Amino acid sequence: MEYSLLGWPADSPTLHLDHERFAYAGKFVVSSTGKALVRADDAIVAAAAFDADRTDEDCLRVRYITVRNDRRNRGIGSRLLRFVVVRAHERGYDEVKAGVNNPFAYEAFYKAGLAYTGERTGLAELVCSTDAARTRGRYQTGLAAFRERDQPEPAVEFLAAREDADPPPIVDAPTVEP
């Protein structure tokens, strides 16, 4: 797997993804967000879009993350998010935040080093941040918020398997060759 930064928001990068293979594909065409990619065998398998928070220039906001349909559930998304977090800190951002709308993404963000802040935003999104406490109680509070909603069966099983669990460990950041 090759992790790379396509560009920061000021670079105006655009990315065309196949809408049949990637969720949120149309969101990556816009040039107002930075982009990071994961490639395998010269094909894109995951992408992230991000920009500075509108109210805090020291905070990077992850707007979208997508993993190709046939490559999901392999940890690619959480490692890409970790890559973005590390690059953001190197660039001088103090914090990385995102709104998370499903339990699978919630787990991926935890693995990338973010945690639930206790805040909600948008359409029932839980706010996760690198500045939030990674306690068992906070992790379980976020999972409980997802349990309150109607969920498809895979999500119900996923949530049940994490009842009374500790937060998952943070994944290692992918290394990048110079």
Tab-separated table of C-alpha atoms in Angstrom:
chain	number	residue	atom	x	y	z
A	1	MET	CA	0.000	0.000	0.000
A	2	GLU	CA	1.262	3.454	-0.879
A	3	TYR	CA	0.023	6.413	1.172
A	4	SER	CA	0.413	9.867	-0.327
A	5	LEU	CA	-0.704	13.424	0.100
A	6	LEU	CA	-2.210	14.719	-3.138
A	7	GLY	CA	-2.221	18.261	-1.762
A	8	TRP	CA	-3.392	20.654	0.946
A	9	PRO	CA	-6.489	22.834	0.421
A	10	ALA	CA	-4.382	25.758	-0.867
A	11	ASP	CA	-3.039	23.443	-3.608
A	12	SER	CA	-6.612	22.974	-4.938
A	13	PRO	CA	-6.263	19.248	-5.660
A	14	THR	CA	-9.109	17.416	-7.355
A	15	LEU	CA	-9.717	13.709	-7.597
A	16	HIS	CA	-12.105	11.767	-9.800
A	17	LEU	CA	-13.323	8.549	-8.173
A	18	ASP	CA	-15.687	5.969	-9.617
A	19	HIS	CA	-19.057	6.678	-7.975
A	20	GLU	CA	-20.006	3.001	-8.222
A	21	ARG	CA	-16.951	1.893	-6.226
A	22	PHE	CA	-16.529	4.762	-3.737
A	23	ALA	CA	-19.005	6.430	-1.381
A	24	TYR	CA	-18.932	10.244	-1.532
A	25	ALA	CA	-17.052	10.126	-4.871
A	26	GLY	CA	-18.480	13.469	-6.015
A	27	LYS	CA	-17.110	15.243	-2.939
A	28	PHE	CA	-13.528	14.631	-4.088
A	29	VAL	CA	-13.913	16.583	-7.339
A	30	VAL	CA	-14.105	19.903	-5.476
A	31	SER	CA	-10.817	21.776	-5.228
A	32	SER	CA	-11.427	23.467	-1.865
A	33	THR	CA	-10.229	20.512	0.222
A	34	GLY	CA	-6.881	18.784	0.559
A	35	LYS	CA	-6.682	15.144	-0.427
A	36	ALA	CA	-4.740	12.071	0.692
A	37	LEU	CA	-4.756	8.696	-1.063
A	38	VAL	CA	-3.980	5.050	-0.656
A	39	ARG	CA	-2.894	3.153	-3.756
A	40	ALA	CA	-2.414	-0.566	-4.276
A	41	ASP	CA	-1.203	-1.943	-7.597
A	42	ASP	CA	-1.408	1.583	-9.068
A	43	ALA	CA	-5.118	1.829	-8.284
A	44	ILE	CA	-6.701	4.133	-5.711
A	45	VAL	CA	-8.265	2.116	-2.890
A	46	ALA	CA	-9.023	4.920	-0.404
A	47	ALA	CA	-9.143	8.708	-0.204
A	48	ALA	CA	-9.605	11.409	2.409
A	49	ALA	CA	-10.660	15.056	1.975
A	50	PHE	CA	-9.907	17.721	4.586
A	51	ASP	CA	-9.568	21.453	5.197
A	52	ALA	CA	-9.055	23.956	7.988
A	53	ASP	CA	-11.922	24.222	10.437
A	54	ARG	CA	-14.067	27.266	9.624
A	55	THR	CA	-13.891	28.549	13.208
A	56	ASP	CA	-10.375	27.468	14.241
A	57	GLU	CA	-7.461	27.782	11.829
A	58	ASP	CA	-5.319	25.552	14.084
A	59	CYS	CA	-7.731	22.654	13.578
A	60	LEU	CA	-7.878	20.420	10.495
A	61	ARG	CA	-11.335	19.051	9.754
A	62	VAL	CA	-11.618	15.688	7.956
A	63	ARG	CA	-14.623	16.114	5.677
A	64	TYR	CA	-14.808	12.768	3.884
A	65	ILE	CA	-13.090	9.426	3.939
A	66	THR	CA	-13.902	6.665	1.504
A	67	VAL	CA	-12.567	3.166	0.924
A	68	ARG	CA	-13.269	1.308	-2.308
A	69	ASN	CA	-16.195	-1.087	-1.796
A	70	ASP	CA	-14.127	-4.236	-2.370
A	71	ARG	CA	-11.375	-3.133	0.076
A	72	ARG	CA	-13.457	-2.239	3.134
A	73	ASN	CA	-13.024	-3.819	6.576
A	74	ARG	CA	-9.263	-4.260	6.196
A	75	GLY	CA	-8.085	-1.285	8.263
A	76	ILE	CA	-7.191	0.825	5.233
A	77	GLY	CA	-9.424	3.724	6.277
A	78	SER	CA	-8.059	3.940	9.819
A	79	ARG	CA	-4.450	3.845	8.571
A	80	LEU	CA	-5.225	6.555	5.993
A	81	LEU	CA	-6.791	8.670	8.736
A	82	ARG	CA	-3.719	8.134	10.921
A	83	PHE	CA	-1.553	9.234	7.979
A	84	VAL	CA	-3.627	12.441	7.683
A	85	VAL	CA	-3.428	13.086	11.449
A	86	VAL	CA	0.368	12.758	11.471
A	87	ARG	CA	0.758	14.977	8.380
A	88	ALA	CA	-1.591	17.576	9.877
A	89	HIS	CA	0.464	17.759	13.080
A	90	GLU	CA	3.671	18.035	11.016
A	91	ARG	CA	2.076	20.929	9.141
A	92	GLY	CA	1.332	22.749	12.401
A	93	TYR	CA	-2.300	21.883	13.071
A	94	ASP	CA	-2.894	21.437	16.801
A	95	GLU	CA	-6.024	19.334	16.421
A	96	VAL	CA	-7.820	17.123	13.899
A	97	LYS	CA	-11.629	16.797	14.068
A	98	ALA	CA	-14.378	15.056	12.147
A	99	GLY	CA	-18.087	14.366	12.292
A	100	VAL	CA	-18.788	10.631	12.276
A	101	ASN	CA	-22.137	9.256	11.174
A	102	ASN	CA	-21.874	5.470	11.620
A	103	PRO	CA	-20.312	3.023	14.091
A	104	PHE	CA	-17.820	1.611	11.577
A	105	ALA	CA	-16.382	5.064	10.865
A	106	TYR	CA	-16.437	5.808	14.601
A	107	GLU	CA	-14.198	2.784	15.225
A	108	ALA	CA	-11.860	3.768	12.363
A	109	PHE	CA	-11.459	7.262	13.771
A	110	TYR	CA	-10.671	5.830	17.203
A	111	LYS	CA	-8.012	3.606	15.637
A	112	ALA	CA	-6.571	6.718	13.959
A	113	GLY	CA	-6.153	8.486	17.303
A	114	LEU	CA	-9.350	10.517	17.579
A	115	ALA	CA	-11.980	10.170	20.303
A	116	TYR	CA	-15.546	11.271	20.900
A	117	THR	CA	-15.774	14.800	22.301
A	118	GLY	CA	-19.319	14.423	23.621
A	119	GLU	CA	-20.581	16.862	20.966
A	120	ARG	CA	-22.936	16.188	18.086
A	121	THR	CA	-23.203	18.126	14.853
A	122	GLY	CA	-24.863	18.052	11.446
A	123	LEU	CA	-27.253	15.241	10.745
A	124	ALA	CA	-26.676	13.130	13.849
A	125	GLU	CA	-22.897	13.116	13.587
A	126	LEU	CA	-20.696	12.543	16.615
A	127	VAL	CA	-17.688	14.866	16.770
A	128	CYS	CA	-14.341	13.103	17.201
A	129	SER	CA	-11.078	14.903	17.902
A	130	THR	CA	-7.412	14.236	18.556
A	131	ASP	CA	-7.807	16.473	21.630
A	132	ALA	CA	-10.590	14.399	23.225
A	133	ALA	CA	-9.934	11.972	26.084
A	134	ARG	CA	-9.658	8.366	24.926
A	135	THR	CA	-11.399	6.918	27.981
A	136	ARG	CA	-13.481	3.786	28.057
A	137	GLY	CA	-16.478	5.795	29.283
A	138	ARG	CA	-16.286	8.326	26.467
A	139	TYR	CA	-15.849	5.542	23.872
A	140	GLN	CA	-18.882	3.718	25.250
A	141	THR	CA	-20.941	6.939	25.310
A	142	GLY	CA	-20.393	7.310	21.564
A	143	LEU	CA	-21.282	3.675	20.896
A	144	ALA	CA	-24.446	4.121	22.987
A	145	ALA	CA	-25.453	7.073	20.793
A	146	PHE	CA	-25.304	4.791	17.743
A	147	ARG	CA	-27.264	2.078	19.573
A	148	GLU	CA	-30.117	4.596	20.049
A	149	ARG	CA	-30.635	4.775	16.281
A	150	ASP	CA	-32.091	2.296	13.860
A	151	GLN	CA	-29.103	0.415	12.445
A	152	PRO	CA	-28.741	-2.248	9.755
A	153	GLU	CA	-27.992	-5.738	11.089
A	154	PRO	CA	-24.218	-5.604	10.487
A	155	ALA	CA	-24.020	-2.411	12.577
A	156	VAL	CA	-26.191	-3.926	15.338
A	157	GLU	CA	-23.811	-6.913	15.526
A	158	PHE	CA	-20.778	-4.617	15.433
A	159	LEU	CA	-22.134	-2.533	18.319
A	160	ALA	CA	-23.080	-5.614	20.359
A	161	ALA	CA	-19.552	-6.985	20.003
A	162	ARG	CA	-18.153	-3.769	21.526
A	163	GLU	CA	-20.427	-3.543	24.544
A	164	ASP	CA	-18.260	-2.903	27.619
A	165	ALA	CA	-15.084	-2.824	25.466
A	166	ASP	CA	-12.139	-0.489	25.807
A	167	PRO	CA	-11.269	1.844	22.935
A	168	PRO	CA	-9.254	0.121	20.208
A	169	PRO	CA	-5.518	0.783	20.113
A	170	ILE	CA	-4.179	3.477	17.787
A	171	VAL	CA	-2.735	2.090	14.564
A	172	ASP	CA	0.789	2.921	13.496
A	173	ALA	CA	1.104	5.699	10.940
A	174	PRO	CA	2.065	4.375	7.517
A	175	THR	CA	5.609	5.196	6.549
A	176	VAL	CA	6.243	7.236	3.449
A	177	GLU	CA	9.324	6.865	1.307
A	178	PRO	CA	11.091	10.185	0.606
